[in-house]
Tab-separated table of C-alpha atoms in Angstrom:
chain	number	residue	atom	x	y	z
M	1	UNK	CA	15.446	-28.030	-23.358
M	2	UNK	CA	13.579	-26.195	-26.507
M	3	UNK	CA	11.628	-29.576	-26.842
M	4	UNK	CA	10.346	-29.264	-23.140
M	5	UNK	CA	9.899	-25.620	-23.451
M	6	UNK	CA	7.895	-26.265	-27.160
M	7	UNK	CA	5.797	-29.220	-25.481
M	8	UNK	CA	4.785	-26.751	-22.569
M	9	UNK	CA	3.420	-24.153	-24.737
M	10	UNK	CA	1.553	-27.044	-26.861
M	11	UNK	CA	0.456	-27.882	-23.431
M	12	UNK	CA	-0.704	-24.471	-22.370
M	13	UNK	CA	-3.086	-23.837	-25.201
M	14	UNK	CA	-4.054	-27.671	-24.884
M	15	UNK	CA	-5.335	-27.342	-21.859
M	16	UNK	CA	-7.143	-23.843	-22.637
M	17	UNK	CA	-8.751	-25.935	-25.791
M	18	UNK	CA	-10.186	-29.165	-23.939
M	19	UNK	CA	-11.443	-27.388	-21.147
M	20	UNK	CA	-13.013	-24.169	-21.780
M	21	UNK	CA	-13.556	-23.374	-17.444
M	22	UNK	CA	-10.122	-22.569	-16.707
M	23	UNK	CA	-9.530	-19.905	-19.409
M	24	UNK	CA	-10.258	-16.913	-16.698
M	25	UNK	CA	-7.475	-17.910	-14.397
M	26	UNK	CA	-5.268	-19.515	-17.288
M	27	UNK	CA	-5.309	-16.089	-19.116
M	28	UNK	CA	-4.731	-13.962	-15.998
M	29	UNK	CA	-1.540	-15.986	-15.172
M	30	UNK	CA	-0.100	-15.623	-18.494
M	31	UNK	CA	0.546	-13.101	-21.324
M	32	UNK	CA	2.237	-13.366	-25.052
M	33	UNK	CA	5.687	-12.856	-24.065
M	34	UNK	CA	5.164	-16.326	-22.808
M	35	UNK	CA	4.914	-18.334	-26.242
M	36	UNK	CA	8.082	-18.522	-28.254
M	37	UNK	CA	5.691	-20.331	-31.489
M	38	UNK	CA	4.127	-17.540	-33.461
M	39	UNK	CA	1.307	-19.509	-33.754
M	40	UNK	CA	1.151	-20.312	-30.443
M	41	UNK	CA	0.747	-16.667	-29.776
M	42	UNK	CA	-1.716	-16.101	-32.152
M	43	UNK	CA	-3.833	-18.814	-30.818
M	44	UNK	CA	-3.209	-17.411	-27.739
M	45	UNK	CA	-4.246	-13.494	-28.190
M	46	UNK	CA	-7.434	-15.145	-30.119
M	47	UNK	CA	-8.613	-16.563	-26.863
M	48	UNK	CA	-7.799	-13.322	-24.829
M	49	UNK	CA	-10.071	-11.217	-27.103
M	50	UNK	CA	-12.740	-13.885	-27.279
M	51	UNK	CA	-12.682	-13.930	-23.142
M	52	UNK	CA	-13.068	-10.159	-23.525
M	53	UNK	CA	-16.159	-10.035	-25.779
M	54	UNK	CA	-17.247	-12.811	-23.326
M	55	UNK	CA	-17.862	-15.294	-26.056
M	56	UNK	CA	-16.901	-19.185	-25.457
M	57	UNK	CA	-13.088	-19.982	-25.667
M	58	UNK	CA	-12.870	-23.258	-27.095
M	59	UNK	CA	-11.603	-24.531	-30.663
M	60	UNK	CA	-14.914	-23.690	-32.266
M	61	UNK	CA	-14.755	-20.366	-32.000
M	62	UNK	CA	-10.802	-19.978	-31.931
M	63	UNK	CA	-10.446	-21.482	-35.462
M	64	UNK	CA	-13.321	-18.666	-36.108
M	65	UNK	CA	-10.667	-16.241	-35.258
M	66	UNK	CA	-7.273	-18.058	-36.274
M	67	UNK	CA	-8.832	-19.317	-39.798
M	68	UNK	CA	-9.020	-22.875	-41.298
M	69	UNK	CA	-5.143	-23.037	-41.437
M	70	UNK	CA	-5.059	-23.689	-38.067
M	71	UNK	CA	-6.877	-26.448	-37.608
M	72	UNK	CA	-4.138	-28.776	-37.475
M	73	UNK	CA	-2.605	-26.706	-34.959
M	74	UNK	CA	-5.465	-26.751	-32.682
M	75	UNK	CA	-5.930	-30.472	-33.099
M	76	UNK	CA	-1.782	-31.350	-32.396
M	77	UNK	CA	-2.512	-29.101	-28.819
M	78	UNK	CA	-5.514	-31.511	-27.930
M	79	UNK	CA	-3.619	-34.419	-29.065
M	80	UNK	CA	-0.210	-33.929	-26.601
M	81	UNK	CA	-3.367	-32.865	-23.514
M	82	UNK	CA	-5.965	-34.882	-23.824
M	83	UNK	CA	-7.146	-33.768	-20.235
M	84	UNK	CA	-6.373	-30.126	-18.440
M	85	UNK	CA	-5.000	-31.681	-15.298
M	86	UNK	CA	-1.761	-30.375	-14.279
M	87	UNK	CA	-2.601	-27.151	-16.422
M	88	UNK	CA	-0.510	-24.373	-13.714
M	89	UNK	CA	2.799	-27.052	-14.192
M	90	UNK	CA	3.000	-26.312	-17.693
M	91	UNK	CA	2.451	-22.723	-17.325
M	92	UNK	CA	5.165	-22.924	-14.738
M	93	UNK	CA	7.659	-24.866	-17.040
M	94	UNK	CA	6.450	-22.594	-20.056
M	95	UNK	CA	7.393	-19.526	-18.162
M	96	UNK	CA	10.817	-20.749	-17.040
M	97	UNK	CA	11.824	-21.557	-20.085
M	98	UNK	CA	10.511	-18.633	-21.560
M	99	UNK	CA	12.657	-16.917	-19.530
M	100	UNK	CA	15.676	-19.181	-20.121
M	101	UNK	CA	15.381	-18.603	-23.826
M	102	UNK	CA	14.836	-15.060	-23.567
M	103	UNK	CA	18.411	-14.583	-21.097
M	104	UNK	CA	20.680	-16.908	-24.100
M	105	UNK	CA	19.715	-14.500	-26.404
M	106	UNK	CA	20.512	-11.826	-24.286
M	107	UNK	CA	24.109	-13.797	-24.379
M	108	UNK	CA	24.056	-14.106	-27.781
M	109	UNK	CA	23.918	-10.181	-27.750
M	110	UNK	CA	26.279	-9.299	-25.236
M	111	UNK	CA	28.659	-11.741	-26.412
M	112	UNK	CA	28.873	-9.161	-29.519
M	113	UNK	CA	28.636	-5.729	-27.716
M	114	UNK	CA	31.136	-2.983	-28.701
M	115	UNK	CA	30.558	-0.748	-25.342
M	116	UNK	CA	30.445	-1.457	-21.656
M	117	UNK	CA	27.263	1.068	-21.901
M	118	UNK	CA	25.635	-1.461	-24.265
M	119	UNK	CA	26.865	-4.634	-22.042
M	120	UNK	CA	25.462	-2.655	-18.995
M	121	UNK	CA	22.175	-2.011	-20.744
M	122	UNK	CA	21.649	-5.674	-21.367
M	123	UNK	CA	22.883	-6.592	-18.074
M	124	UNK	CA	19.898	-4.861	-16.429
M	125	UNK	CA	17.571	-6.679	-19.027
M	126	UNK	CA	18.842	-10.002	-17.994
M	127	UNK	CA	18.304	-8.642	-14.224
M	128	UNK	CA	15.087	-7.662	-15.272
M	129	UNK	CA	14.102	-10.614	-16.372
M	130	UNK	CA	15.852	-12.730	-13.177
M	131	UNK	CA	13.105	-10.496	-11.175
M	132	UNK	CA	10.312	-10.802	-12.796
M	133	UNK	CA	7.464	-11.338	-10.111
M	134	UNK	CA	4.175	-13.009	-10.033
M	135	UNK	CA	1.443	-11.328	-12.066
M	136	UNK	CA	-1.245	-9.188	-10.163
M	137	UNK	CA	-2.453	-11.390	-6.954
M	138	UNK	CA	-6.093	-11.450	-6.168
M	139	UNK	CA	-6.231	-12.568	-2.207
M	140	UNK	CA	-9.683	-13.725	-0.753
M	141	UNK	CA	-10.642	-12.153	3.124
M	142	UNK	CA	-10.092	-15.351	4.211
M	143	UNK	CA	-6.477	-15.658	2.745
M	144	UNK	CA	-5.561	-12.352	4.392
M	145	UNK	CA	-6.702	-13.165	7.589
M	146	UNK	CA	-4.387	-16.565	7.645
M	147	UNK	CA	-1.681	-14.476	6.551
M	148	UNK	CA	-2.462	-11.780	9.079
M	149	UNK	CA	-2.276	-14.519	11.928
M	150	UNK	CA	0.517	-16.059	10.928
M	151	UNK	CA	3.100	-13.015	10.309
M	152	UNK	CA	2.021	-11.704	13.697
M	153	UNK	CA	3.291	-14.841	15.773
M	154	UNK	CA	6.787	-13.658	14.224
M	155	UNK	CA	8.850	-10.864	15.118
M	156	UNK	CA	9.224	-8.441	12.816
M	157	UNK	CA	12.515	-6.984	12.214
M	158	UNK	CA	12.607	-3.560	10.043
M	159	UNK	CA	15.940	-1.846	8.755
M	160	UNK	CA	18.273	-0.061	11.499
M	161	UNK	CA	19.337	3.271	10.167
M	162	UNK	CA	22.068	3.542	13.468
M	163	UNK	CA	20.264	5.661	15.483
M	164	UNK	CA	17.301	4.849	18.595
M	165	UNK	CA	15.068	8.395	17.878
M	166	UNK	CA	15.111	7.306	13.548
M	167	UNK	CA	13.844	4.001	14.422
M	168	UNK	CA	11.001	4.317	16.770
M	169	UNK	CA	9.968	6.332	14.286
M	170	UNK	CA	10.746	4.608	10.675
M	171	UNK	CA	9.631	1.069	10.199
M	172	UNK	CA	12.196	0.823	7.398
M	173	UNK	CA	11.782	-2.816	4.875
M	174	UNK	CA	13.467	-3.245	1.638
M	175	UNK	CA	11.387	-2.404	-1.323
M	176	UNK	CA	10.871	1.834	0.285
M	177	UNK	CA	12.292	4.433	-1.287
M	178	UNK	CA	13.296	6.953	0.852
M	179	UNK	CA	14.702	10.363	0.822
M	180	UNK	CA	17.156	12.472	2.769
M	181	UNK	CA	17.277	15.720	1.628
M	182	UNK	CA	19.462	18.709	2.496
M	183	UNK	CA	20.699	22.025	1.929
M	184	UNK	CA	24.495	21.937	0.575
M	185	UNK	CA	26.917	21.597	3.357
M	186	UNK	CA	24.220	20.408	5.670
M	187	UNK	CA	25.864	16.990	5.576
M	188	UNK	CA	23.734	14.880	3.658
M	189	UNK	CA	26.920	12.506	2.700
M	190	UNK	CA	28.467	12.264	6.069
M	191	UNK	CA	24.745	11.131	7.403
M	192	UNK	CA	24.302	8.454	4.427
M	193	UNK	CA	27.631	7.162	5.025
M	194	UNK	CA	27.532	6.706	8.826
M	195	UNK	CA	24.133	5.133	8.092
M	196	UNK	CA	25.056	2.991	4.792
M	197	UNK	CA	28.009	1.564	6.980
M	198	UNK	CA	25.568	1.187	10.017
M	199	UNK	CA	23.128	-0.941	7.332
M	200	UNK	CA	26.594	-2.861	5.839
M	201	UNK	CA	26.573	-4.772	9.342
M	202	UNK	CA	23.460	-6.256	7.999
M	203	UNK	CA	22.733	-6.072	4.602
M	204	UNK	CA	25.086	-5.819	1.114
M	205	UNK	CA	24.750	-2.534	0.684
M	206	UNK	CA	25.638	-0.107	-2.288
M	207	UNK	CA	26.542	3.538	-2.424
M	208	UNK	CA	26.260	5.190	-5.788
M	209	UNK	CA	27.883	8.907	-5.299
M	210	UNK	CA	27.490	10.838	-9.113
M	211	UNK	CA	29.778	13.905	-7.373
M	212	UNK	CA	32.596	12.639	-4.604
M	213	UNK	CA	35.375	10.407	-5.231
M	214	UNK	CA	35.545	6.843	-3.760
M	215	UNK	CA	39.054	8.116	-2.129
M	216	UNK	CA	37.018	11.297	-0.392
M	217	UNK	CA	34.328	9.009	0.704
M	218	UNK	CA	37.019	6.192	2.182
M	219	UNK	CA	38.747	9.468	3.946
M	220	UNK	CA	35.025	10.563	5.775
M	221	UNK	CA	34.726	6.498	6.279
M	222	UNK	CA	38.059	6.089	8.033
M	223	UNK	CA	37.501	9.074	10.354
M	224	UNK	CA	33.943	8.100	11.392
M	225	UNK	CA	34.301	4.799	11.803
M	226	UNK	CA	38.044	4.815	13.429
M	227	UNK	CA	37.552	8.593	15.301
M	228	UNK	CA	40.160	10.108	13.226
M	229	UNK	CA	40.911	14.154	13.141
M	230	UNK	CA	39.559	14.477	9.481
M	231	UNK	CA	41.437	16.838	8.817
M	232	UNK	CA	44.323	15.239	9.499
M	233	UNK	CA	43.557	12.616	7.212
M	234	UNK	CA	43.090	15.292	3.968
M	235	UNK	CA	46.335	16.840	5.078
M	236	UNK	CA	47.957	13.216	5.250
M	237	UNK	CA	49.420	14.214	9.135
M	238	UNK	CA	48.299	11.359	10.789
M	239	UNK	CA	49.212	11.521	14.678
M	240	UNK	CA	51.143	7.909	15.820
M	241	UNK	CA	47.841	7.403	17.599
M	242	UNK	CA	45.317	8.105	14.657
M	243	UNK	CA	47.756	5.187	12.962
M	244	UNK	CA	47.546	2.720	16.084
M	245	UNK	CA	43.688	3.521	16.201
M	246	UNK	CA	43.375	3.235	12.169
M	247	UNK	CA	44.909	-0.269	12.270
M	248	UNK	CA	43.212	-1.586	15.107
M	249	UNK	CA	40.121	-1.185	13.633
M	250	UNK	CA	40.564	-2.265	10.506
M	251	UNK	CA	39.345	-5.220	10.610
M	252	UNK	CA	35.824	-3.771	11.868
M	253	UNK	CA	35.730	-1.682	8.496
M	254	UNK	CA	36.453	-4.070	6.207
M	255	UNK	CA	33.909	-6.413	8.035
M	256	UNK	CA	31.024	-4.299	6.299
M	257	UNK	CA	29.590	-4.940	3.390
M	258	UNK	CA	29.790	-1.355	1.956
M	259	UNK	CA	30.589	-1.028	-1.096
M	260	UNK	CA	31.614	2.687	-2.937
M	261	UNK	CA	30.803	2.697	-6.596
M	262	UNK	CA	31.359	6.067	-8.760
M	263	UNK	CA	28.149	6.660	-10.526
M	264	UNK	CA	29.045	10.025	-12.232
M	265	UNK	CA	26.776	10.424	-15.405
M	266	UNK	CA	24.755	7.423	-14.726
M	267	UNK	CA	20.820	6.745	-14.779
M	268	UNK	CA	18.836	5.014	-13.118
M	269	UNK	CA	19.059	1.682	-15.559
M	270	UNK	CA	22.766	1.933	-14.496
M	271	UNK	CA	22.202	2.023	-11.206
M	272	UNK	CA	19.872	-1.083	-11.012
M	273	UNK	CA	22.045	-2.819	-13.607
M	274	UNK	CA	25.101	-2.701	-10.946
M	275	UNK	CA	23.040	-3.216	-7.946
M	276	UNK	CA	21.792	-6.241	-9.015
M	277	UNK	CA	24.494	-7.711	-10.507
M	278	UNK	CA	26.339	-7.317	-6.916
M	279	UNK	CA	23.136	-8.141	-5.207
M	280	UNK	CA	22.815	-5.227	-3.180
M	281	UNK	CA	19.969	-5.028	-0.984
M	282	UNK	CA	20.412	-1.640	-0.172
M	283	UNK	CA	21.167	1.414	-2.097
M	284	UNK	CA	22.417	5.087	-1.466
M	285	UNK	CA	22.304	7.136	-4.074
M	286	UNK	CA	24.396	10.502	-3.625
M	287	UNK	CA	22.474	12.850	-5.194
M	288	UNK	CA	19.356	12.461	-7.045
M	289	UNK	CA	19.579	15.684	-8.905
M	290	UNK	CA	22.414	14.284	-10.983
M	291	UNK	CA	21.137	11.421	-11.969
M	292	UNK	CA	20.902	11.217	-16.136
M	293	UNK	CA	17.484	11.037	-17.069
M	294	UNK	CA	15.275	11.942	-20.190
M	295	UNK	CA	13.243	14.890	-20.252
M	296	UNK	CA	12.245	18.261	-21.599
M	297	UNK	CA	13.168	20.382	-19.171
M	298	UNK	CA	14.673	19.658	-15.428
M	299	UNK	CA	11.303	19.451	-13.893
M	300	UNK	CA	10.272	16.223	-16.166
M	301	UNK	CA	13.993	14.949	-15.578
M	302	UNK	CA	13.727	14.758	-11.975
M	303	UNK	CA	10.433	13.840	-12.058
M	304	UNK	CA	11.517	10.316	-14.299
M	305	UNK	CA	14.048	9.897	-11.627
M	306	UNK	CA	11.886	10.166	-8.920
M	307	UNK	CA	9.761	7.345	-10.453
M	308	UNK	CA	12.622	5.427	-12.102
M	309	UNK	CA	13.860	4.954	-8.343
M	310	UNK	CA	10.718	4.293	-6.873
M	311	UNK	CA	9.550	1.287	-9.635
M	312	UNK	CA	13.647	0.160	-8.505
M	313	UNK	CA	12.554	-0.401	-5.141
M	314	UNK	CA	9.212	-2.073	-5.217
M	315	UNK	CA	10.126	-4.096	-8.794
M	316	UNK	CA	12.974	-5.551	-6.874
M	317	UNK	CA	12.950	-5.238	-3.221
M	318	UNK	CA	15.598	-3.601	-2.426
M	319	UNK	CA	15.436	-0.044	-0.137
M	320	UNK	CA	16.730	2.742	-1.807
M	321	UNK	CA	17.903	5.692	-0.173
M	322	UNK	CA	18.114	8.966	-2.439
M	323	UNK	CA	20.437	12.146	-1.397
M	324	UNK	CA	17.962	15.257	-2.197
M	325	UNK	CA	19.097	18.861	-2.471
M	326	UNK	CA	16.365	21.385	-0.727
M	327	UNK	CA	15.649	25.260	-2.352
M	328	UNK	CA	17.002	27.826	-0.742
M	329	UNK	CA	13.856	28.840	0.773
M	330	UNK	CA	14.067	26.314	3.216
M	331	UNK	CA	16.725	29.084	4.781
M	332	UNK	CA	14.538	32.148	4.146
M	333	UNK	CA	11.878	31.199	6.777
M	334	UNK	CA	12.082	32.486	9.832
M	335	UNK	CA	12.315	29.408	11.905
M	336	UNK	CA	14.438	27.900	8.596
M	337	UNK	CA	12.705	24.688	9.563
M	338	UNK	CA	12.326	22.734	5.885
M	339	UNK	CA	9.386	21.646	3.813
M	340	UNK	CA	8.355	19.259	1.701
M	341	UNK	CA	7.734	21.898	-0.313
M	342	UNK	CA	11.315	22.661	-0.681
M	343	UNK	CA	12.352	19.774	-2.204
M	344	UNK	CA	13.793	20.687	-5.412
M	345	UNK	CA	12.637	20.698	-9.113
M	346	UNK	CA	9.751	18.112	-8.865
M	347	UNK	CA	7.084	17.653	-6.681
M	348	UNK	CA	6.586	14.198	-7.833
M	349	UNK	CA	9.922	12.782	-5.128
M	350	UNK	CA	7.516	14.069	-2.397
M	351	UNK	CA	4.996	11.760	-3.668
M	352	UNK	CA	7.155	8.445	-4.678
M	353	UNK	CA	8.868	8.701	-1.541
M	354	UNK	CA	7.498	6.267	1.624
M	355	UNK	CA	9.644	8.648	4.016
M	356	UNK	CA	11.625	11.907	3.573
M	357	UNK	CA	13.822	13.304	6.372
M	358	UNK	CA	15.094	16.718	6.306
M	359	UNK	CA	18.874	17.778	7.664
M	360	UNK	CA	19.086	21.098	8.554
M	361	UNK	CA	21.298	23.105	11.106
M	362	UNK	CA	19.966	23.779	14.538
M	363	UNK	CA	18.259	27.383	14.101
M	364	UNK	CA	17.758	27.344	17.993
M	365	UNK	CA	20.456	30.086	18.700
M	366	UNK	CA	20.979	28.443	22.268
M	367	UNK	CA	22.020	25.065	20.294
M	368	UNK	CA	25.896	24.435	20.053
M	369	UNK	CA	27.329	25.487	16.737
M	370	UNK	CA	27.728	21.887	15.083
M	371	UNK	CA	24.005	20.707	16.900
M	372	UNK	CA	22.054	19.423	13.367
M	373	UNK	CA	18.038	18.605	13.034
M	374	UNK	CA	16.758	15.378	11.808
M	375	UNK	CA	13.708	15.858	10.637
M	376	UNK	CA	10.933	13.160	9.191
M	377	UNK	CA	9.014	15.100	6.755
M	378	UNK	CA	6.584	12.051	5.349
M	379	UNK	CA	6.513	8.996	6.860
M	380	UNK	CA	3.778	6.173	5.687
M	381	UNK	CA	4.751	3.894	8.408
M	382	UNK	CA	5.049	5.954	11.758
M	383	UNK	CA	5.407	9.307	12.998
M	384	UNK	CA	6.646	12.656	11.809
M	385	UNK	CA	8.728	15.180	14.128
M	386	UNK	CA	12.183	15.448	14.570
M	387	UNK	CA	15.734	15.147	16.782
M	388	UNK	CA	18.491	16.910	17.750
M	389	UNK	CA	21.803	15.156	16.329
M	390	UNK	CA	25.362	16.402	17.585
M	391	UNK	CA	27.873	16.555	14.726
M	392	UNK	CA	31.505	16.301	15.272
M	393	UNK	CA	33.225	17.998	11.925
M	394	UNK	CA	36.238	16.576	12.883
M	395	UNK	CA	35.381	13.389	12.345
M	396	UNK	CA	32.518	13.246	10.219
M	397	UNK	CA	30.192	11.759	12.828
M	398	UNK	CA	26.818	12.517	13.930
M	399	UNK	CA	25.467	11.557	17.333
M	400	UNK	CA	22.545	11.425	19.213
M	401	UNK	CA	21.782	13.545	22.700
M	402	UNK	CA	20.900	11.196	25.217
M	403	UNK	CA	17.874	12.115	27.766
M	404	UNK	CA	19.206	15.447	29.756
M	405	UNK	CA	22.088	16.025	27.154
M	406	UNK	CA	21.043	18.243	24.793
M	407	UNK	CA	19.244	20.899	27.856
M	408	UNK	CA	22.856	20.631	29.211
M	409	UNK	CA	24.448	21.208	26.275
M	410	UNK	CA	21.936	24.697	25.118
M	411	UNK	CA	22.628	25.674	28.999
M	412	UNK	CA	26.418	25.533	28.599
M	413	UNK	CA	25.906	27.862	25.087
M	414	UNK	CA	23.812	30.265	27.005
M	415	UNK	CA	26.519	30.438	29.613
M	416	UNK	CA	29.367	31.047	27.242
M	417	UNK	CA	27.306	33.719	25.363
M	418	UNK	CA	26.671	35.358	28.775
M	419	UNK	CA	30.364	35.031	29.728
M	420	UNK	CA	31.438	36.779	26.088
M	421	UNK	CA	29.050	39.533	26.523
M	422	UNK	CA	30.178	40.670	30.321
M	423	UNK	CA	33.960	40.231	28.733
C-alpha cells in the first residue's frame, strides 16, 4: 500500500514534468496535503508559484526553483511516466491513499489517548477527513443546463417537518441549517421533538439537548407519541388505559430512528464528532446558546456557533436544526409578534441560517389559551408568514387547525368570554 501510494505521487509530479499543458487543471485538483515525500511537496509548491508568476512549469525551470539537488528527483518522476496519460487516476489513487495514511496515524494516536475528550477530538478529524469533498467545481453553461434537464424529469422530495402549512412553505434538504427560536416556555423542545420523531420515520436522526435529561425528553416522547396525560407520566400515576395505550404503541416508537444524546458542555466539534460517527443525517440541537464555544465575550461565542453549525451542515450534508432563545423584546411589542431582530446575542445566526421560524403564543386575545404561532421568519427557499398551531399541554403535542377550525375555535372563546362577563 505505501509503495502504490509513493508510485502515485512519483506519478503526479511525472506527469506535471513531461507535459507542461495540464499543470492548470492538475494544480487546481490538488494541494500539498496530498504528497506524503517532502520532496515531493517541494517540487510540488515550486510549480504552484511558477503557475502563479505565469512562467513555464516544466523541469527547466522547477530545478531553477528546487536547486541542482534535485535533479535526480525530477529525472526518477519522468522515468516511472514517460507519458501524462492517465494523469486524474493517479491523482485519484494519490488522494486516497493520502487519506488512508493520514486516518492510521490518526489510529496510531487514539490508540494512545488518555481522555474520551481527546479520543472524541480525533474522532471528528478522522470524520473530517472521511468527508472531505471535491475541490471548488467550475461548471460550463452547457453542463448546467444537462444537469438542469435531467434533475427536473425526477421528483424531488424535500424533508417533512410533520406538518402540511411548514411544508408548502419550507423546501427543507440536508446540508440547511435552520433555526427555531423561542421565548422560554414557548415550547421550543416539545416542537423539535414532535418534529425530530416525525423526521426519525425517514432519516437517522440525532437530538443533542445541552439542558434536559434523556429521561425528561423520553417522558414528553411517550406522551406525544402514545397520547398520554403528561402529567401523569411525571407523577408516575399512569391510568390502566395510558398502560394499554403505552404498550400498544410501542413498537411504533421504537420503530424511529431517534436517537437522545446528552450534549451538556459540548461544542460544536463534539457535536459533529458524534453525529457522524452514528451517521446521523439529521440533527437537533437543544439550545444553541449553550453550546461551548471560544470567544471574548458572548456576542463572538454565539457568533462561532452560529458559523461552526452552519460549515456542519454544508461540509457534510446533513440538516441541522438549532433551538434559539429570542430577547425579551419580542414580548414588549404590542402585537408581541417576533423578529429576527430578537434573536439573541449575535446577529450573525440570522445570517447563517437558510430558514428561521419563530414560536410564540397566540397574542390574538380571541385565540384559545394553548393556540401557539408558527412563524417563518427567513426562508431562502419559499415563503414567509405564519400558522396557527393548537397545543395540547397535556400531552406535549402540537396540532394543526384544519380549514374552518381555528374561526370555530376563536368563536367558541368569544362566546365563553361573553358568557363569564353576563355571569
Amino acid at each position: 500500500m505505501v509503495k502504490a501510494t509513493l508510485d502515485a505521487e512519483y506519478s503526479v509530479i511525472g506527469c506535471l514534468l513531461v507535459d507542461p499543458s495540464i499543470a492548470g487543471e492538475l494544480l487546481y485538483r490538488t494541494r500539498p496535503e496530498d504528497f506524503t515525500v517532502p520532496e515531493l511537496r517541494t517540487v510540488y509548491n515550486a510549480a504552484v508559484k511558477l503557475f502563479g508568476a505565469g512562467r513555464p512549469v516544466d523541469a527547466v525551470t522547477i530545478r531553477g526553483l528546487c536547486g541542482a539537488e534535485y535533479n535526480d528527483l525530477l529525472m526518477q518522476c519522468m522515468d516511472i511516466t514517460p507519458t501524462s496519460f492517465g494523469w486524474r487516476t493517479y491523482i485519484s489513487a494519490m488522494q486516497e491513499q493520502t487519506r488512508v495514511t493520514r486516518l492510521q496515524a490518526l489510529a496510531a494516536e487514539l490508540a494512545e489517548v488518555r481522555t474520551s475528550d481527546k479520543a472524541r477530538d480525533l474522532l471528528g478529524q478522522a470524520g473530517e477527513i472521511l468527508s472531505e469533498k471535491n475541490r471548488t467545481q467550475v461548471v460550463t453553461m452547457q453542463q448546467a443546463l444537462v444537469q438542469f434537464f435531467s434533475e427536473q424529469g425526477e421528483k424531488r422530495r424535500f424533508i417533512s417537518w410533520g406538518f402540511d402549512k411548514l411544508d408548502r412553505r419550507l423546501y427543507t434538504d440536508y446540508g440547511d441549517f435552520v433555526i427555531v427560536a423561542g421565548r422560554p416556555s414557548a415550547g421550543k423542545t416539545a416542537l423539535a421533538l414532535q418534529m425530530a420523531s416525525h423526521m426519525g420515520r425517514q432519516d437517522k436522526v440525532g437530538f443533542y439537548s445541552l439542558e434536559t435529561s434523556t429521561a425528561k425528553l423520553t417522558n414528553r416522547l411517550v406522551a406525544s407519541r402514545c397520547i398520554i396525560d403528561f402529567g401523569h407520566i411525571n407523577r408516575r400515576e399512569m391510568t390502566p388505559e395510558e398502560w394499554e395505550r403505552a404498550v400498544k404503541w410501542k413498537k411504533d416508537v421504537t420503530e424511529i430512528q431517534l436517537e437522545l444524546i446528552p450534549a451538556s458542555g459540548w461544542g460544536v466539534q463534539d457535536i459533529l464528532s458524534t453525529a457522524l460517527a452514528r451517521q446521523h443525517r439529521v440533527v437537533f440541537v437543544d439550545y444553541l446558546q449553550l453550546i461551548r464555544a471560544a470567544g471574548r465575550n458572548r456576542t463572538e461565542q454565539v457568533t462561532n456557533i452560529s458559523l461552526a453549525l452552519h460549515e456542519m451542515a454544508q461540509a457534510h450534508g446533513i440538516l441541522v436544526v438549532a433551538l434559539s432563545q429570542l430577547n425579551r423584546a419580542s414580548t414588549d411589542r404590542a402585537d408581541a409578534t417576533p423578529t429576527l431582530a430578537d434573536l439573541r446575542e449575535s446577529g450573525q445566526i440570522e445570517q447563517d441560517a437558510d430558514a428561521v421560524l419563530a414560536l410564540y403564543i397566540d397574542p390574538d386575545e380571541d385565540a384559545p389559551m394553548d393556540d401557539r404561532k408558527l412563524r417563518v421568519l427567513k426562508n431562502k427557499e419559499g415563503r414567509l408568514g405564519d400558522f396557527s398551531l393548537a397545543f395540547d399541554g397535556s400531552t406535549q403535542n402540537f396540532a394543526e387547525y384544519m380549514d374552518g377550525q381555528l374561526a370555530a375555535a376563536r368563536q367558541i372563546k368569544k362566546m365563553e368570554k361573553k358568557n363569564d362577563a353576563s355571569a
